[in-house]
Amino acid sequence: PPSTAANLHPGAEQKVVFITARVHPGETPSSFVCQGIIDFLVSQHPIAKVLRDHLVFKIAPMLNPDGVYLGNYRCSLMGFDLNRHWANPSPWAHPTLHGVKQLIIEMYNNPKINLEFYIDIHAHSTMMNGFMYGNIFEDEERFQRQAVFPKLLCQNAEDFSYSSTSFNRDAVKAGTGRRFLGGLLNDTSYCYTLEVSFYSYILGGPTSAVPYTEEAYMKLGRNVARTFLDYYRLNTLLERPLAPTPKTR
């Protein structure tokens, strides 16, 4: 049936959230987080319905399918760390990046589309919890605005750590999606790497590490999706107030 969503009518202005995952094939938790986002967005949940009516989500759940198929940890079939080739991806050597980048540039150049978020999902082998990397800007106000989404996510997800979230411009990260697109897109776009631990998250005291499960990764994904409701202050559009989700200990 044709969508009733105002943001999908021909000629309507679209706010786009672009999400990618699994550019590093060994980082399997990123797929579970992405799965959680997708499952939530296509569900009948009242928040998901409001999000679908107001935002357009573009999701590329696996940027490195050949590396995943081969069981590689970091590289593609031809031995490239794709997350260092965003600046100039080759259609022959880095076809997935090339395709995604073309799509992003196309959307960026379309006056009817506001590409508001780019989030690339990874997993981290030495840190705990979920956390984000963002970019550093000279403009103080833009820098402050960029901190809003991770702060809101921290309120929604008990396993997300704002204190581990950092904003950087290391030379070694220059070819990553977050850094490259952060430089390409204008100051109304926010680009993040979302990292999640391979093994556990900490609640409360230093001794209470909780091992991650597939379900816990998917829950983080659901919480990422719900955070857009707070970010865009769409809460008022829900038909009935939602019961707060009970905190599990």
mmCIF file of N, CA, C and O in Angstrom, residues 58-110:
data_model
loop_
_atom_site.group_PDB
_atom_site.id
_atom_site.type_symbol
_atom_site.label_atom_id
_atom_site.label_comp_id
_atom_site.label_asym_id
_atom_site.label_seq_id
_atom_site.Cartn_x
_atom_site.Cartn_y
_atom_site.Cartn_z
ATOM 1 N N LYS A 58 18.499 5.074 5.726
ATOM 2 C CA LYS A 58 19.200 4.303 4.694
ATOM 3 C C LYS A 58 20.232 3.456 5.431
ATOM 4 O O LYS A 58 21.065 3.995 6.162
ATOM 5 N N ILE A 59 20.169 2.151 5.250
ATOM 6 C CA ILE A 59 21.057 1.271 6.015
ATOM 7 C C ILE A 59 21.795 0.318 5.074
ATOM 8 O O ILE A 59 21.172 -0.384 4.280
ATOM 9 N N ALA A 60 23.127 0.333 5.172
ATOM 10 C CA ALA A 60 23.953 -0.641 4.451
ATOM 11 C C ALA A 60 24.547 -1.557 5.522
ATOM 12 O O ALA A 60 25.558 -1.214 6.148
ATOM 13 N N PRO A 61 23.903 -2.708 5.784
ATOM 14 C CA PRO A 61 24.279 -3.493 6.969
ATOM 15 C C PRO A 61 25.615 -4.223 6.851
ATOM 16 O O PRO A 61 26.146 -4.663 7.850
ATOM 17 N N MET A 62 26.158 -4.343 5.641
ATOM 18 C CA MET A 62 27.431 -5.058 5.500
ATOM 19 C C MET A 62 28.258 -4.438 4.375
ATOM 20 O O MET A 62 27.984 -4.671 3.200
ATOM 21 N N LEU A 63 29.240 -3.635 4.757
ATOM 22 C CA LEU A 63 30.058 -2.952 3.738
ATOM 23 C C LEU A 63 31.165 -3.863 3.198
ATOM 24 O O LEU A 63 31.803 -3.523 2.217
ATOM 25 N N ASN A 64 31.410 -4.993 3.859
ATOM 26 C CA ASN A 64 32.520 -5.852 3.441
ATOM 27 C C ASN A 64 32.070 -7.312 3.327
ATOM 28 O O ASN A 64 32.552 -8.188 4.053
ATOM 29 N N PRO A 65 31.122 -7.594 2.400
ATOM 30 C CA PRO A 65 30.555 -8.955 2.347
ATOM 31 C C PRO A 65 31.582 -10.025 1.979
ATOM 32 O O PRO A 65 31.530 -11.140 2.504
ATOM 33 N N ASP A 66 32.530 -9.692 1.107
ATOM 34 C CA ASP A 66 33.514 -10.712 0.719
ATOM 35 C C ASP A 66 34.442 -11.034 1.895
ATOM 36 O O ASP A 66 34.775 -12.195 2.139
ATOM 37 N N GLY A 67 34.829 -10.013 2.670
ATOM 38 C CA GLY A 67 35.662 -10.267 3.851
ATOM 39 C C GLY A 67 34.937 -11.118 4.872
ATOM 40 O O GLY A 67 35.518 -12.027 5.477
ATOM 41 N N VAL A 68 33.634 -10.848 5.053
ATOM 42 C CA VAL A 68 32.834 -11.638 6.002
ATOM 43 C C VAL A 68 32.753 -13.088 5.517
ATOM 44 O O VAL A 68 32.958 -14.034 6.285
ATOM 45 N N TYR A 69 32.489 -13.263 4.232
ATOM 46 C CA TYR A 69 32.359 -14.614 3.670
ATOM 47 C C TYR A 69 33.655 -15.414 3.857
ATOM 48 O O TYR A 69 33.632 -16.603 4.172
ATOM 49 N N LEU A 70 34.798 -14.743 3.677
ATOM 50 C CA LEU A 70 36.088 -15.430 3.781
ATOM 51 C C LEU A 70 36.525 -15.634 5.225
ATOM 52 O O LEU A 70 37.488 -16.342 5.487
ATOM 53 N N GLY A 71 35.840 -14.983 6.171
ATOM 54 C CA GLY A 71 36.275 -15.078 7.563
ATOM 55 C C GLY A 71 37.463 -14.192 7.867
ATOM 56 O O GLY A 71 38.184 -14.419 8.841
ATOM 57 N N ASN A 72 37.692 -13.156 7.043
ATOM 58 C CA ASN A 72 38.773 -12.221 7.340
ATOM 59 C C ASN A 72 38.434 -11.423 8.593
ATOM 60 O O ASN A 72 37.269 -11.251 8.938
ATOM 61 N N TYR A 73 39.483 -10.907 9.240
ATOM 62 C CA TYR A 73 39.215 -10.106 10.432
ATOM 63 C C TYR A 73 39.031 -8.630 10.064
ATOM 64 O O TYR A 73 38.133 -7.971 10.565
ATOM 65 N N ARG A 74 39.874 -8.114 9.184
ATOM 66 C CA ARG A 74 39.831 -6.669 8.948
ATOM 67 C C ARG A 74 39.743 -6.281 7.474
ATOM 68 O O ARG A 74 39.311 -5.178 7.148
ATOM 69 N N CYS A 75 40.146 -7.177 6.593
ATOM 70 C CA CYS A 75 40.323 -6.787 5.187
ATOM 71 C C CYS A 75 39.282 -7.406 4.257
ATOM 72 O O CYS A 75 38.572 -8.340 4.608
ATOM 73 N N SER A 76 39.259 -6.869 3.040
ATOM 74 C CA SER A 76 38.386 -7.404 1.990
ATOM 75 C C SER A 76 39.100 -8.551 1.273
ATOM 76 O O SER A 76 40.239 -8.891 1.600
ATOM 77 N N LEU A 77 38.443 -9.103 0.266
ATOM 78 C CA LEU A 77 39.021 -10.186 -0.542
ATOM 79 C C LEU A 77 40.409 -9.824 -1.057
ATOM 80 O O LEU A 77 41.320 -10.640 -1.082
ATOM 81 N N MET A 78 40.582 -8.547 -1.451
ATOM 82 C CA MET A 78 41.874 -8.143 -2.020
ATOM 83 C C MET A 78 42.835 -7.584 -0.979
ATOM 84 O O MET A 78 43.850 -7.001 -1.327
ATOM 85 N N GLY A 79 42.497 -7.752 0.288
ATOM 86 C CA GLY A 79 43.450 -7.366 1.326
ATOM 87 C C GLY A 79 43.418 -5.893 1.701
ATOM 88 O O GLY A 79 44.361 -5.386 2.298
ATOM 89 N N PHE A 80 42.322 -5.189 1.363
ATOM 90 C CA PHE A 80 42.227 -3.770 1.731
ATOM 91 C C PHE A 80 41.476 -3.605 3.050
ATOM 92 O O PHE A 80 40.437 -4.252 3.254
ATOM 93 N N ASP A 81 41.994 -2.729 3.925
ATOM 94 C CA ASP A 81 41.184 -2.257 5.052
ATOM 95 C C ASP A 81 40.299 -1.159 4.461
ATOM 96 O O ASP A 81 40.733 -0.027 4.264
ATOM 97 N N LEU A 82 39.057 -1.535 4.156
ATOM 98 C CA LEU A 82 38.182 -0.596 3.440
ATOM 99 C C LEU A 82 37.986 0.707 4.205
ATOM 100 O O LEU A 82 37.742 1.755 3.613
ATOM 101 N N ASN A 83 38.098 0.649 5.527
ATOM 102 C CA ASN A 83 37.831 1.852 6.322
ATOM 103 C C ASN A 83 38.985 2.857 6.287
ATOM 104 O O ASN A 83 39.043 3.776 7.087
ATOM 105 N N ARG A 84 39.920 2.651 5.362
ATOM 106 C CA ARG A 84 40.962 3.661 5.141
ATOM 107 C C ARG A 84 40.896 4.186 3.702
ATOM 108 O O ARG A 84 41.778 4.882 3.262
ATOM 109 N N HIS A 85 39.813 3.837 2.987
ATOM 110 C CA HIS A 85 39.757 4.184 1.560
ATOM 111 C C HIS A 85 38.546 5.019 1.173
ATOM 112 O O HIS A 85 38.167 5.066 0.001
ATOM 113 N N TRP A 86 37.932 5.692 2.146
ATOM 114 C CA TRP A 86 36.754 6.493 1.820
ATOM 115 C C TRP A 86 37.099 7.698 0.948
ATOM 116 O O TRP A 86 36.275 8.165 0.171
ATOM 117 N N ALA A 87 38.303 8.224 1.093
ATOM 118 C CA ALA A 87 38.649 9.461 0.382
ATOM 119 C C ALA A 87 38.580 9.260 -1.128
ATOM 120 O O ALA A 87 38.129 10.139 -1.855
ATOM 121 N N ASN A 88 39.023 8.088 -1.591
ATOM 122 C CA ASN A 88 39.039 7.874 -3.040
ATOM 123 C C ASN A 88 38.773 6.410 -3.372
ATOM 124 O O ASN A 88 39.639 5.724 -3.914
ATOM 125 N N PRO A 89 37.570 5.895 -3.086
ATOM 126 C CA PRO A 89 37.340 4.462 -3.310
ATOM 127 C C PRO A 89 37.278 4.137 -4.803
ATOM 128 O O PRO A 89 36.703 4.874 -5.588
ATOM 129 N N SER A 90 37.898 3.017 -5.161
ATOM 130 C CA SER A 90 37.901 2.588 -6.555
ATOM 131 C C SER A 90 36.697 1.681 -6.810
ATOM 132 O O SER A 90 36.413 0.788 -6.010
ATOM 133 N N PRO A 91 35.978 1.910 -7.935
ATOM 134 C CA PRO A 91 34.830 1.037 -8.228
ATOM 135 C C PRO A 91 35.257 -0.422 -8.400
ATOM 136 O O PRO A 91 34.463 -1.335 -8.197
ATOM 137 N N TRP A 92 36.534 -0.631 -8.737
ATOM 138 C CA TRP A 92 37.027 -1.988 -8.952
ATOM 139 C C TRP A 92 37.535 -2.618 -7.658
ATOM 140 O O TRP A 92 37.180 -3.743 -7.325
ATOM 141 N N ALA A 93 38.304 -1.862 -6.873
ATOM 142 C CA ALA A 93 38.941 -2.442 -5.690
ATOM 143 C C ALA A 93 38.094 -2.310 -4.427
ATOM 144 O O ALA A 93 38.213 -3.113 -3.516
ATOM 145 N N HIS A 94 37.260 -1.256 -4.365
ATOM 146 C CA HIS A 94 36.446 -1.034 -3.156
ATOM 147 C C HIS A 94 35.000 -0.761 -3.579
ATOM 148 O O HIS A 94 34.473 0.308 -3.314
ATOM 149 N N PRO A 95 34.352 -1.725 -4.266
ATOM 150 C CA PRO A 95 33.051 -1.427 -4.895
ATOM 151 C C PRO A 95 31.950 -1.028 -3.910
ATOM 152 O O PRO A 95 31.131 -0.169 -4.222
ATOM 153 N N THR A 96 31.938 -1.633 -2.709
ATOM 154 C CA THR A 96 30.858 -1.288 -1.774
ATOM 155 C C THR A 96 31.002 0.154 -1.301
ATOM 156 O O THR A 96 30.028 0.908 -1.243
ATOM 157 N N LEU A 97 32.247 0.553 -0.971
ATOM 158 C CA LEU A 97 32.466 1.941 -0.529
ATOM 159 C C LEU A 97 32.143 2.905 -1.652
ATOM 160 O O LEU A 97 31.532 3.952 -1.433
ATOM 161 N N HIS A 98 32.572 2.546 -2.851
ATOM 162 C CA HIS A 98 32.337 3.419 -4.003
ATOM 163 C C HIS A 98 30.835 3.646 -4.177
ATOM 164 O O HIS A 98 30.375 4.779 -4.347
ATOM 165 N N GLY A 99 30.060 2.556 -4.098
ATOM 166 C CA GLY A 99 28.612 2.667 -4.287
ATOM 167 C C GLY A 99 27.950 3.495 -3.198
ATOM 168 O O GLY A 99 27.127 4.371 -3.479
ATOM 169 N N VAL A 100 28.335 3.240 -1.938
ATOM 170 C CA VAL A 100 27.730 3.968 -0.820
ATOM 171 C C VAL A 100 28.119 5.451 -0.881
ATOM 172 O O VAL A 100 27.297 6.335 -0.675
ATOM 173 N N LYS A 101 29.388 5.695 -1.212
ATOM 174 C CA LYS A 101 29.843 7.091 -1.261
ATOM 175 C C LYS A 101 29.114 7.855 -2.376
ATOM 176 O O LYS A 101 28.698 9.000 -2.179
ATOM 177 N N GLN A 102 28.936 7.208 -3.535
ATOM 178 C CA GLN A 102 28.199 7.869 -4.633
ATOM 179 C C GLN A 102 26.790 8.237 -4.185
ATOM 180 O O GLN A 102 26.293 9.315 -4.463
ATOM 181 N N LEU A 103 26.152 7.298 -3.480
ATOM 182 C CA LEU A 103 24.785 7.533 -3.004
ATOM 183 C C LEU A 103 24.750 8.707 -2.022
ATOM 184 O O LEU A 103 23.884 9.576 -2.091
ATOM 185 N N ILE A 104 25.726 8.744 -1.107
ATOM 186 C CA ILE A 104 25.775 9.827 -0.114
ATOM 187 C C ILE A 104 25.993 11.177 -0.806
ATOM 188 O O ILE A 104 25.338 12.173 -0.478
ATOM 189 N N ILE A 105 26.897 11.209 -1.789
ATOM 190 C CA ILE A 105 27.167 12.471 -2.490
ATOM 191 C C ILE A 105 25.932 12.914 -3.283
ATOM 192 O O ILE A 105 25.580 14.099 -3.308
ATOM 193 N N GLU A 106 25.262 11.946 -3.896
ATOM 194 C CA GLU A 106 24.028 12.234 -4.632
ATOM 195 C C GLU A 106 22.981 12.870 -3.710
ATOM 196 O O GLU A 106 22.337 13.861 -4.055
ATOM 197 N N MET A 107 22.835 12.284 -2.522
ATOM 198 C CA MET A 107 21.860 12.825 -1.570
ATOM 199 C C MET A 107 22.294 14.204 -1.081
ATOM 200 O O MET A 107 21.481 15.113 -0.934
ATOM 201 N N TYR A 108 23.583 14.347 -0.853
ATOM 202 C CA TYR A 108 24.115 15.621 -0.364
ATOM 203 C C TYR A 108 23.849 16.742 -1.376
ATOM 204 O O TYR A 108 23.563 17.881 -1.012
ATOM 205 N N ASN A 109 23.925 16.385 -2.665
ATOM 206 C CA ASN A 109 23.716 17.392 -3.715
ATOM 207 C C ASN A 109 22.251 17.618 -4.058
ATOM 208 O O ASN A 109 21.928 18.452 -4.899
ATOM 209 N N ASN A 110 21.360 16.849 -3.426
ATOM 210 C CA ASN A 110 19.938 16.986 -3.716
ATOM 211 C C ASN A 110 19.325 17.988 -2.726
ATOM 212 O O ASN A 110 19.309 17.743 -1.520
#
